Coordinates of C-alpha atoms in Angstrom, one line a residue:
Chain A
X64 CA 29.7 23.9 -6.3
X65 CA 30.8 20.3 -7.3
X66 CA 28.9 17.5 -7.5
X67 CA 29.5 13.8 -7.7
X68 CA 26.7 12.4 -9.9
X69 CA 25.7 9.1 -10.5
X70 CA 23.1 9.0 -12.5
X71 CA 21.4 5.5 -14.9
X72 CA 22.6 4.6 -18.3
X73 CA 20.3 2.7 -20.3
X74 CA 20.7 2.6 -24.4
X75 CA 17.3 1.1 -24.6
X76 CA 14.8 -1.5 -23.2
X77 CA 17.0 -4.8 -23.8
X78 CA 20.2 -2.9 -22.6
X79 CA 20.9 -3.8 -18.7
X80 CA 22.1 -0.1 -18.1
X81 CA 24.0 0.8 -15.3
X82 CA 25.4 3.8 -13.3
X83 CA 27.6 5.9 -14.3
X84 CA 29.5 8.4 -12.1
X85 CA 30.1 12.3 -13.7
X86 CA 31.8 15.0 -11.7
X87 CA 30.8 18.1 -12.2
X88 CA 31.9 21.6 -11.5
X89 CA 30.5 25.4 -11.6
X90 CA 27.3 24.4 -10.8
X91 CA 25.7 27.3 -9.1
X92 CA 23.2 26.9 -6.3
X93 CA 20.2 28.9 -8.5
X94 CA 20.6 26.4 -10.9
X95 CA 17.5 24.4 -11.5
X96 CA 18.0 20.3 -11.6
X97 CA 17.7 20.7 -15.0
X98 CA 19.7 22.8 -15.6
X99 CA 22.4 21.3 -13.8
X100 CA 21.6 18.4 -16.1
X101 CA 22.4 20.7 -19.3
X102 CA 25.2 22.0 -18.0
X103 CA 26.3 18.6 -17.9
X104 CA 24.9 17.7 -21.0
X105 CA 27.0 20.8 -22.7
X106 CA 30.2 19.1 -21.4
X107 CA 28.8 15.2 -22.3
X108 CA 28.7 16.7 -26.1
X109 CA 31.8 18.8 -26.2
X110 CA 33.9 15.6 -25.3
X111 CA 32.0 13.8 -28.0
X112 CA 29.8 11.9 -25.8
X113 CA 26.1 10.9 -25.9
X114 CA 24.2 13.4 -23.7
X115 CA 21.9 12.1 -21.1
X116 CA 18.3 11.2 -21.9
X117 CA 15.8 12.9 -19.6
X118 CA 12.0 14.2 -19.9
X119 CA 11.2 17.9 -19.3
X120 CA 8.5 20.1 -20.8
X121 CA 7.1 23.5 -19.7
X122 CA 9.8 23.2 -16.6
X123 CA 7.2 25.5 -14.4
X124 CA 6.2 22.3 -12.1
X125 CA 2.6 21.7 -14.2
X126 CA 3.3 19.6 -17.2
X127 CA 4.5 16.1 -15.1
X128 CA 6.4 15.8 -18.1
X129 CA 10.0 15.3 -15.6
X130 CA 10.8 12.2 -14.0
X131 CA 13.7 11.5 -11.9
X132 CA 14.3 9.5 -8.4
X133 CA 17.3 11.5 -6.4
X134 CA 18.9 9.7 -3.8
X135 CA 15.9 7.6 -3.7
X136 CA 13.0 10.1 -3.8
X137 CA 10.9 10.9 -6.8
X138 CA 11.1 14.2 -7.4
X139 CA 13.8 15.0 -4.8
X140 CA 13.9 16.0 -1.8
X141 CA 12.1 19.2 -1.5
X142 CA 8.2 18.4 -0.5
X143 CA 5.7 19.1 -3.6
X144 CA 8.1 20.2 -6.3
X145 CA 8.8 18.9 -9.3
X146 CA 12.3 17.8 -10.6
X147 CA 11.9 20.6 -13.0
X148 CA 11.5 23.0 -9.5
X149 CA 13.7 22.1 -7.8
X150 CA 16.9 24.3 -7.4
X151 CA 20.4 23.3 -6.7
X152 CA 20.7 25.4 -3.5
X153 CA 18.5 22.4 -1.5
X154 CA 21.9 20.2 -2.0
X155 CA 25.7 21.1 -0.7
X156 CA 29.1 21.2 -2.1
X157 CA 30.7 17.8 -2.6
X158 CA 26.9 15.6 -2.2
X159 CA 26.6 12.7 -4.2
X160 CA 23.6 12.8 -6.1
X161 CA 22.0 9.4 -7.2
X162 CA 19.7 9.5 -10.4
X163 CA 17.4 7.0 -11.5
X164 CA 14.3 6.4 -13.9
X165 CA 11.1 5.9 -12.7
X166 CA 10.7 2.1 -12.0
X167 CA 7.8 -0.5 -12.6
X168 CA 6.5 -2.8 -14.7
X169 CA 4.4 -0.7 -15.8
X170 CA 7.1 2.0 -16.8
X171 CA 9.6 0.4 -19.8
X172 CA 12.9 2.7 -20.1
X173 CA 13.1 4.1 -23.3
X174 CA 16.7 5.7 -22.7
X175 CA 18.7 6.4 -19.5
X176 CA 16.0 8.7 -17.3
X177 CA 13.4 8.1 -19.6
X178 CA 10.1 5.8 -19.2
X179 CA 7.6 5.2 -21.1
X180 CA 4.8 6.3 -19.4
X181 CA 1.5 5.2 -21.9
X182 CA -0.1 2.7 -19.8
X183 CA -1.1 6.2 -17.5
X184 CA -2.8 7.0 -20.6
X185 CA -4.9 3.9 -21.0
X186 CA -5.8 3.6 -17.5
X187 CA -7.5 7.4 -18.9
X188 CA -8.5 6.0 -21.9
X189 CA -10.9 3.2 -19.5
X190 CA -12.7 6.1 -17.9
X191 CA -11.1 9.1 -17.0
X192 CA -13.9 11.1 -19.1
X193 CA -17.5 11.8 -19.2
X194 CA -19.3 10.8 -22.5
X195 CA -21.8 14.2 -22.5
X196 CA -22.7 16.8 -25.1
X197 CA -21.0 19.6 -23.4
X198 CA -21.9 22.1 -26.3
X199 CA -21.7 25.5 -25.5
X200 CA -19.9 26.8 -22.0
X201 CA -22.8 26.6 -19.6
X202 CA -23.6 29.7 -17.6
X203 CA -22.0 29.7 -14.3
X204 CA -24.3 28.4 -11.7
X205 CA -26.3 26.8 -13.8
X206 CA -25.3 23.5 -12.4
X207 CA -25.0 23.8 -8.5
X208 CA -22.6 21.9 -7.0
X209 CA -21.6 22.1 -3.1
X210 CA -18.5 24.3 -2.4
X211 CA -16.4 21.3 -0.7
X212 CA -17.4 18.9 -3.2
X213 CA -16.0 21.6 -6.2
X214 CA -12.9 21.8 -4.1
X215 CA -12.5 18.1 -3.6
X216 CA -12.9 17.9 -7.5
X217 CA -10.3 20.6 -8.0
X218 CA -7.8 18.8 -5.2
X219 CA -8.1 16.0 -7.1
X220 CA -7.5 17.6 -10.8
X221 CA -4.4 18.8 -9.1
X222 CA -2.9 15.6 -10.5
X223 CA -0.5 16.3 -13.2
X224 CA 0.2 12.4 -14.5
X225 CA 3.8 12.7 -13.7
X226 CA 4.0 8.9 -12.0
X227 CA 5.6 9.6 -9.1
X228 CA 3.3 7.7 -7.3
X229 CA 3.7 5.0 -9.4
X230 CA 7.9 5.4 -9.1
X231 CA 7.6 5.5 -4.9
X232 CA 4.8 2.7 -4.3
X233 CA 7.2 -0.6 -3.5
X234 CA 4.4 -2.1 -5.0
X235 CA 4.4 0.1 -8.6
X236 CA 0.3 0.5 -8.1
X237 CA -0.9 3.3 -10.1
X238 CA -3.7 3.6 -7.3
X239 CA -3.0 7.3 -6.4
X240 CA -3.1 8.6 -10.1
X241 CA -6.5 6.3 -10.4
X242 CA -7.6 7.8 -7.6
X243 CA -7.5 11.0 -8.0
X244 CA -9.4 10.7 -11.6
X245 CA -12.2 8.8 -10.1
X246 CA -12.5 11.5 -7.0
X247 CA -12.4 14.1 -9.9
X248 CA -15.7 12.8 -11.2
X249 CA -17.4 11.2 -8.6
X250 CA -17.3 14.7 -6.9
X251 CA -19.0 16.2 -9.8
X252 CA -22.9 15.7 -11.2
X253 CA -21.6 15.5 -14.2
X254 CA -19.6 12.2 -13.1
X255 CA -22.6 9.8 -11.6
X256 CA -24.1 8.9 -14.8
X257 CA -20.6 6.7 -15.6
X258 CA -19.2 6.3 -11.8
X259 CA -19.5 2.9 -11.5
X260 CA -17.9 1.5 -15.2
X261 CA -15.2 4.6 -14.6
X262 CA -14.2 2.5 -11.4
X263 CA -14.4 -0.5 -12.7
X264 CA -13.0 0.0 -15.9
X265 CA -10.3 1.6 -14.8
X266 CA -8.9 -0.1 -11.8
X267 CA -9.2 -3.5 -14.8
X268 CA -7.0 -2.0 -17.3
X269 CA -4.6 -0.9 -14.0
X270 CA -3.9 -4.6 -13.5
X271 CA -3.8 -5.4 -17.0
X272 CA -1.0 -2.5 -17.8
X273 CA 1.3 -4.1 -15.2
X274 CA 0.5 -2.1 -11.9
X275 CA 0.3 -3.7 -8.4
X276 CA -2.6 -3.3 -6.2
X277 CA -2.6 -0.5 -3.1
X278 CA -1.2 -2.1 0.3
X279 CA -1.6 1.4 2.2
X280 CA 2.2 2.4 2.7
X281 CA 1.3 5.7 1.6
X282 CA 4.8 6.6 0.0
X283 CA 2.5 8.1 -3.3
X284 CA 1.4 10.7 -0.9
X285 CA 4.5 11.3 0.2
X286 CA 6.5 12.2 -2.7
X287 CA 3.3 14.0 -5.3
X288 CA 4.2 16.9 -6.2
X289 CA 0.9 18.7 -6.0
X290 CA 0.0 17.1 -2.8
X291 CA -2.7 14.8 -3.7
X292 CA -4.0 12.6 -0.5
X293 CA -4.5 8.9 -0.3
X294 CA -7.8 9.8 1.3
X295 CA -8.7 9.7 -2.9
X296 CA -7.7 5.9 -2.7
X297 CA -10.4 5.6 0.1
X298 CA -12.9 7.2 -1.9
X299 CA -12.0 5.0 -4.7
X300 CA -12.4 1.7 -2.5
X301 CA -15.8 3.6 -1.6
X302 CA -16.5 4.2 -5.1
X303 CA -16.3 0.6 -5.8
X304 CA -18.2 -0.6 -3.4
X305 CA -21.0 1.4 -4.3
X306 CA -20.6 -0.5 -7.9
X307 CA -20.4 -3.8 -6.4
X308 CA -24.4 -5.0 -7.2
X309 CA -23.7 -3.3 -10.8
X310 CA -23.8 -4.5 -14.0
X311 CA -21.3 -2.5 -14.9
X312 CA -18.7 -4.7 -13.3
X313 CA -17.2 -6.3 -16.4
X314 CA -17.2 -10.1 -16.2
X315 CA -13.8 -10.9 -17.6
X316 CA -12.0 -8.2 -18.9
X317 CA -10.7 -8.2 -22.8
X318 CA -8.6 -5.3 -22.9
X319 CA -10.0 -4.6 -26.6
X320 CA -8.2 -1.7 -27.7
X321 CA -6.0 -1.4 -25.0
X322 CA -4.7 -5.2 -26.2
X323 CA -1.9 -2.9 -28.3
X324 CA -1.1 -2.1 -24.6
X325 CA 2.5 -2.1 -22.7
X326 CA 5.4 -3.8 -24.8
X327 CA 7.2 -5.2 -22.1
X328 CA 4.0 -7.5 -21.2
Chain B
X128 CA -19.1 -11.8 -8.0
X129 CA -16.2 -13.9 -9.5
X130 CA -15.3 -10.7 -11.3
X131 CA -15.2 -8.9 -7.5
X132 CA -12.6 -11.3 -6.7
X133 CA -10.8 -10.4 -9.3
X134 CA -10.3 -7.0 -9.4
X135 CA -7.8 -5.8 -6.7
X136 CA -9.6 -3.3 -5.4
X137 CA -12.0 -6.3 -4.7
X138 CA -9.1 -8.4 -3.1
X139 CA -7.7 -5.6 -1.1
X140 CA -11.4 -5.5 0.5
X141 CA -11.5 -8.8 1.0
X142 CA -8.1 -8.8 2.9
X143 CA -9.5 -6.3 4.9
X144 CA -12.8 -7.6 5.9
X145 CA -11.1 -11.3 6.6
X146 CA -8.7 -9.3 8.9
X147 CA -11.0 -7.1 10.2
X148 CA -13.5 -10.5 11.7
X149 CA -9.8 -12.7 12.8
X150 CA -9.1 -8.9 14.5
X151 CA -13.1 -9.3 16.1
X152 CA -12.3 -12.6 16.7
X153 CA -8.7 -11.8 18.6
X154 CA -10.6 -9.5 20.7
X155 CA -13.7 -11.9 22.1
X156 CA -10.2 -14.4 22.7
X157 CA -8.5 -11.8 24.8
X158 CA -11.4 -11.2 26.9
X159 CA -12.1 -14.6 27.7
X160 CA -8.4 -15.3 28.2
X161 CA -8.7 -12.5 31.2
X162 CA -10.7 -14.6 33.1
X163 CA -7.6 -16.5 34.1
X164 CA -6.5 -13.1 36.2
X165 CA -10.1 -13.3 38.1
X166 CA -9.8 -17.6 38.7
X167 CA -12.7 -18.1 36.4
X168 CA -11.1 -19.4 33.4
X169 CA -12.2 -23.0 33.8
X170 CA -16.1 -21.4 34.0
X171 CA -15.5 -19.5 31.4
X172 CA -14.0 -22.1 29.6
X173 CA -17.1 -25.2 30.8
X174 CA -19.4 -22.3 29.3
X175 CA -18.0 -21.8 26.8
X176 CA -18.0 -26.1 25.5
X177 CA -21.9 -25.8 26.3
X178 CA -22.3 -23.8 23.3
X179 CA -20.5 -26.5 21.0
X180 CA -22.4 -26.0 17.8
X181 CA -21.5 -22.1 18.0
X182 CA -17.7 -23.0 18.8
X183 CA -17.8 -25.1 15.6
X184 CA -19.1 -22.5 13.8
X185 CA -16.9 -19.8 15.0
X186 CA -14.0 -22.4 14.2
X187 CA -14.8 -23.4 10.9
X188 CA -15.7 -19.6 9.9
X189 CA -12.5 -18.4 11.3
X190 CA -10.4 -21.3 9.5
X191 CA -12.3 -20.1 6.0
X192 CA -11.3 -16.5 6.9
X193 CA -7.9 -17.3 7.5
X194 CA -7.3 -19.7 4.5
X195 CA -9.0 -17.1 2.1
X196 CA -6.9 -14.1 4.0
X197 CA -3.7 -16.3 3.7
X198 CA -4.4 -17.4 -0.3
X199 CA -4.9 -13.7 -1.4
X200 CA -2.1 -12.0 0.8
X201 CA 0.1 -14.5 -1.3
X202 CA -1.3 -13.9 -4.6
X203 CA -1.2 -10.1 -4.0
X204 CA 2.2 -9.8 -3.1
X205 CA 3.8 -12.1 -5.8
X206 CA 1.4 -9.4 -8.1
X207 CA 3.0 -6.5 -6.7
X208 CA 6.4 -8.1 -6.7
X209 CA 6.0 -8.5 -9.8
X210 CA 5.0 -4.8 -10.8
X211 CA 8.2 -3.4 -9.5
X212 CA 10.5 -5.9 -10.7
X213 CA 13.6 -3.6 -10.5
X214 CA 14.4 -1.7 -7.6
X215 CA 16.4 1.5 -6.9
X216 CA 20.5 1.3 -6.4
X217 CA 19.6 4.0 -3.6
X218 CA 16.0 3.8 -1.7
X219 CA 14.8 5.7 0.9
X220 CA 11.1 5.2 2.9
X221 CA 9.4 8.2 3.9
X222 CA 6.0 7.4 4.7
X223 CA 5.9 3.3 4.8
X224 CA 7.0 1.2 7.8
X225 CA 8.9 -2.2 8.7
X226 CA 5.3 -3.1 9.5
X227 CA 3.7 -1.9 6.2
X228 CA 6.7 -3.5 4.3
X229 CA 6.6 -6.8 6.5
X230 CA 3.0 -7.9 6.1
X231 CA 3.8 -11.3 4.5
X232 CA 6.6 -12.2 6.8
X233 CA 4.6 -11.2 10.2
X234 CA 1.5 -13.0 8.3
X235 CA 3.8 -16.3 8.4
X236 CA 5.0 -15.6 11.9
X237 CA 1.2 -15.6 13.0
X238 CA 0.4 -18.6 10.6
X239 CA 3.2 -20.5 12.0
X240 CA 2.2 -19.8 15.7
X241 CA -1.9 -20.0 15.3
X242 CA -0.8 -24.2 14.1
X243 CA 1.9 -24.2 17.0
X244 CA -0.6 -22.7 19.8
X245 CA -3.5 -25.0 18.6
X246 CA -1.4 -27.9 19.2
X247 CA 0.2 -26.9 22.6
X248 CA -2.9 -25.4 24.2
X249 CA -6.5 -26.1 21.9
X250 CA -5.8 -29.6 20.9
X251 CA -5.2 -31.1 24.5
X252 CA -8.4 -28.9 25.9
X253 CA -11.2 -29.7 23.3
X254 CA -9.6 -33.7 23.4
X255 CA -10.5 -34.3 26.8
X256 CA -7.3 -35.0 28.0
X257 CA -7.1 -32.4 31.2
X258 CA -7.4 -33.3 34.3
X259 CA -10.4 -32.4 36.7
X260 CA -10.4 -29.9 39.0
X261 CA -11.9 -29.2 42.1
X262 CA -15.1 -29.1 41.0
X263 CA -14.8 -31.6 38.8
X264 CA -14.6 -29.2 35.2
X265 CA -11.5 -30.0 32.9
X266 CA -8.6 -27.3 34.7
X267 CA -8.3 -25.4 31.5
X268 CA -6.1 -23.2 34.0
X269 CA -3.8 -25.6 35.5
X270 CA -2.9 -26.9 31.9
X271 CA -2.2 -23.3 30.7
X272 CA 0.2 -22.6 33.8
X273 CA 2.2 -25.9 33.0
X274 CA 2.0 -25.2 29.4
X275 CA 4.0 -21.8 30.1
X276 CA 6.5 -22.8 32.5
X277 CA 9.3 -23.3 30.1
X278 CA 11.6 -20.8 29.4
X279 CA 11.3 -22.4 25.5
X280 CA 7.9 -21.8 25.4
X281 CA 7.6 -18.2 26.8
X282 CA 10.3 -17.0 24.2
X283 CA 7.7 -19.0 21.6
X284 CA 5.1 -16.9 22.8
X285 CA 6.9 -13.7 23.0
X286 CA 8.4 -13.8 19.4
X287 CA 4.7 -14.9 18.0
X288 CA 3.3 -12.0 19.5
X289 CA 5.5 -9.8 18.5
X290 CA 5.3 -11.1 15.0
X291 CA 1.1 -10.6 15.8
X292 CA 1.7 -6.8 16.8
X293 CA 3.4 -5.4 13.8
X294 CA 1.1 -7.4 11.4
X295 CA -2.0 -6.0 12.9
X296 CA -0.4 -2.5 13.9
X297 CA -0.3 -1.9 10.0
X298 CA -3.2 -4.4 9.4
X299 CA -6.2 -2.8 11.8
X300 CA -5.4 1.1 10.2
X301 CA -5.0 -0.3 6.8
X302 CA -8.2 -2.1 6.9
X303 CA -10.5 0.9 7.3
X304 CA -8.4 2.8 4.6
X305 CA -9.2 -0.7 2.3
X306 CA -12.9 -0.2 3.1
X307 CA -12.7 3.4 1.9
X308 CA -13.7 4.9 5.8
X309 CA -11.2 6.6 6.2
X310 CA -12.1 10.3 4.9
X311 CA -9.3 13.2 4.9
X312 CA -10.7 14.3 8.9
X313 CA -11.3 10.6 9.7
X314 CA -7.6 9.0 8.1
X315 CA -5.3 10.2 11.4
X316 CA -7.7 9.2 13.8
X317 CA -8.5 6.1 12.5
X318 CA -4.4 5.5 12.2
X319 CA -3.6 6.3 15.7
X320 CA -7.1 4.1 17.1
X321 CA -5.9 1.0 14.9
X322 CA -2.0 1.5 16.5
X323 CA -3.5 1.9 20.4
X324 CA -5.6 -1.4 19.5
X325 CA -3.3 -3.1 17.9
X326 CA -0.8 -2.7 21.4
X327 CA -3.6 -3.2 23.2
X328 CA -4.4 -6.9 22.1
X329 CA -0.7 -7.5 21.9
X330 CA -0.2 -6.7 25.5
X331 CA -3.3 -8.5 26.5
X332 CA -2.2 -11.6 24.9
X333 CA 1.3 -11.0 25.9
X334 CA 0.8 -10.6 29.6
X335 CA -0.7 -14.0 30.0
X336 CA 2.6 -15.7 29.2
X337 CA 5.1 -13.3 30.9
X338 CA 2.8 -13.5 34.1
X339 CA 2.8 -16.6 34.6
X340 CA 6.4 -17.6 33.9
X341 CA 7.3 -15.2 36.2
X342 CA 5.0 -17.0 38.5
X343 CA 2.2 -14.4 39.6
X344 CA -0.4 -16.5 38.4
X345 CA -0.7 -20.0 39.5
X346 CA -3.0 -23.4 38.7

């Protein structure tokens, strides 16, 4: 099939990018995105021009590693799949395919498709653990836990990090992703002993990495790829409620060693 | 608390509880406003001024509500403008609405008409300036009737509310989600119960003006 592609240029953070339109031809409909993109790609480098920039990793849908917005969707338009899954056959001879990073603040391009996506992992680094001895396995059952409750935790661990959320919200809040670490724990015994810092913490260092704040247009749930429900956002705002009387709530927040934080604040 | 404030999980609860009380507050309005259908608006209304020191109250805890609602919904949406400073050459909505994405503009609409309606219909009642009626009570319902007549002033009314209906359409749902009630089984109920409420108010607000320009109701 042929494609008319236009898909963002960017040499690097203080270039202004822009689209740039590539026909293409003998793309076949079992193609993944991807590998459309390579095929691309393969001609880009024959001609002596600079390939495209793009992330991918294990390309089986699980690493959130891939990051594109097509014709305005994160992830495309097939309903929880990956760029990485999606195949060639959901678009038609002669479509024009629009291609975009992931944008927000809190999201710098590094190179055409690709974002740098740290401040994901300092909004982890603020809580998104549990500081136990774990030692050995424990035997199963050892710990009881409530069958919906494990399955809430495990809905919620779905999360792969990709940022689609973050791409989709008009308000670039990383509140799904947040979300769906603090249900993670908070589900779990293992969780309560740090539930109220983890919430805190967090949704801090959210605002302090450049997010916006959660104004319930539920495009997040929308457009993740593993289906993860904003009904974690409520259990967040639940969460921090319960921490409200804590101590835990920091009084003004630092940043300490998250001050190295995003280099386009 | 300052750090409550602070944090935007903390400001997204306080928009919602602020809403939620203007939202109570909207409703104990609408049902006194009914009484004009039954005649007994200028009772309702002589009742009502009996019970200044709660009116005052009521006002002044309203006014704080609205002025803290009004300085955060600003603050959070230069925030959030801020966090997506670049948006895409082709965007597409799936999920959010022209409500949902309208908040601050509806929020100005309402803001605009609360100052406009205080002047046209509170102002003149709590001054003292209404006639008498029959029974000697200030005609709270003869003023409103003459207060609609124009054309002008129905269109007013009718854009306001308008404005009032898609801000709490998104607002009333949104709420409950901001106060972390609405569970995975609860979340579509509670969406469709904020909606029917939200058209519910609106149309009970709504009807007053249309009604009486079209001349059912009269002083």
């Amino acid at each position: 099939m042929k494609l008319i592609l236009f898909i963002w240029r960017q040499q690097g953070a203080d270039d202004p990018g822009k689209l740039v339109r590539y026909d293409t031809s003998e793309i076949s409909a079992e193609m993944s995105f991807l590998e459309m993109l390579d095929v691309v790609n393969e001609g880009l480098v024959k001609d002596g021009k600079e390939p495209i920039a793009f992330d991918h990793d294990c390309r089986e849908g699980i690493c959130g590693t891939c990051s594109q917005v097509i014709n305005g969707v994160p992830h495309g338009p097939q309903e929880r799949t990956t760029v990485c899954q999606l195949h060639m056959r959901q678009f038609k001879d002669g479509d024009k395919i629009y291609i975009e990073p992931w944008r927000a603040r809190a999201f710098p391009i590094v190179k055409d498709l690709i974002v740098d996506r740290s401040s994901l992992e300092r909004v982890m680094q603020a809580g998104g653990y549990i500081s136990v001895h774990t030692g050995c396995a424990p035997d199963a059952n050892s710990i009881l836990i409530r069958r919906e409750d494990a399955e809430t935790a495990m809905d919620a661990a779905e999360c792969i990090g990709c940022g689609a959320c973050v791409a989709a919200c008009p308000n670039g809040s990383a509140m799904l992703f947040t979300a769906a670490k603090v249900t993670q724990f908070a589900s779990l015994p293992q969780g309560q002993t740090e539930a109220k810092h983890r919430v805190c913490m967090m949704t801090e260092v959210m605002k302090h990495e450049g997010f916006g704040s959660c104004t319930n247009h539920y495009e997040c749930q929308a457009v993740c790829p593993k289906g993860l429900k904003t009904s974690f956002i409520a259990r967040l705002n639940r969460e921090f409620l319960k921490a409200l009387d804590s101590p835990e709530m920091p009084e003004s927040f630092s940043g300490g060693f998250l001050n190295r934080g995003n280099p386009s604040r | 608390m300052r750090s409550f404030f602070k944090n935007l999980v903390g400001q997204k609860i306080l928009m919602a509880v602020s809403g939620l009380f203007m939202t109570l507050f909207l409703t104990a309005h609408l049902l006194g406003n009914m009484t004009i259908y039954t005649g007994g608006l200028n009772a309702y209304a002589e009742q009502l001024h009996a019970l200044v020191p709660l009116v005052w109250i009521s006002r002044i805890s309203m006014l704080t509500l609205l002025l803290l609602h009004i300085y955060f919904a600003i603050k959070l949406t230069l925030e959030n403008r801020d966090a997506k400073p670049v948006g895409y050459a082709v965007s597409k909505n799936i999920r959010s609405t022209f409500a949902s994405r309208n908040m601050i503009w509806s929020g100005l609409a309402v803001a605009i008409f609360i100052i406009y309606h205080l002047l046209h219909l509170t102002v003149p009642a709590a001054s003292g300036s209404v006639s008498l009626d029959s029974m000697g009570r200030p005609d709270i319902s003869g003023m409103v009737v003459e207060g609609f007549q124009g054309g002008l002033v129905a269109v007013i009314y009718l854009v306001s509310l308008l404005g009032l209906l898609l801000h709490i359409i998104h607002g009333i749902q949104s709420s409950f989600q901001s106060l972390g009630l609405s569970g995975e089984d609860a979340a579509p109920v509670i969406h469709r119960a904020g909606i029917i409420v939200a058209l519910v108010l609106s149309a009970g607000f709504l009807s007053i003006p249309l009604i009486i320009f079209v001349g059912i109701v009269k002083g």
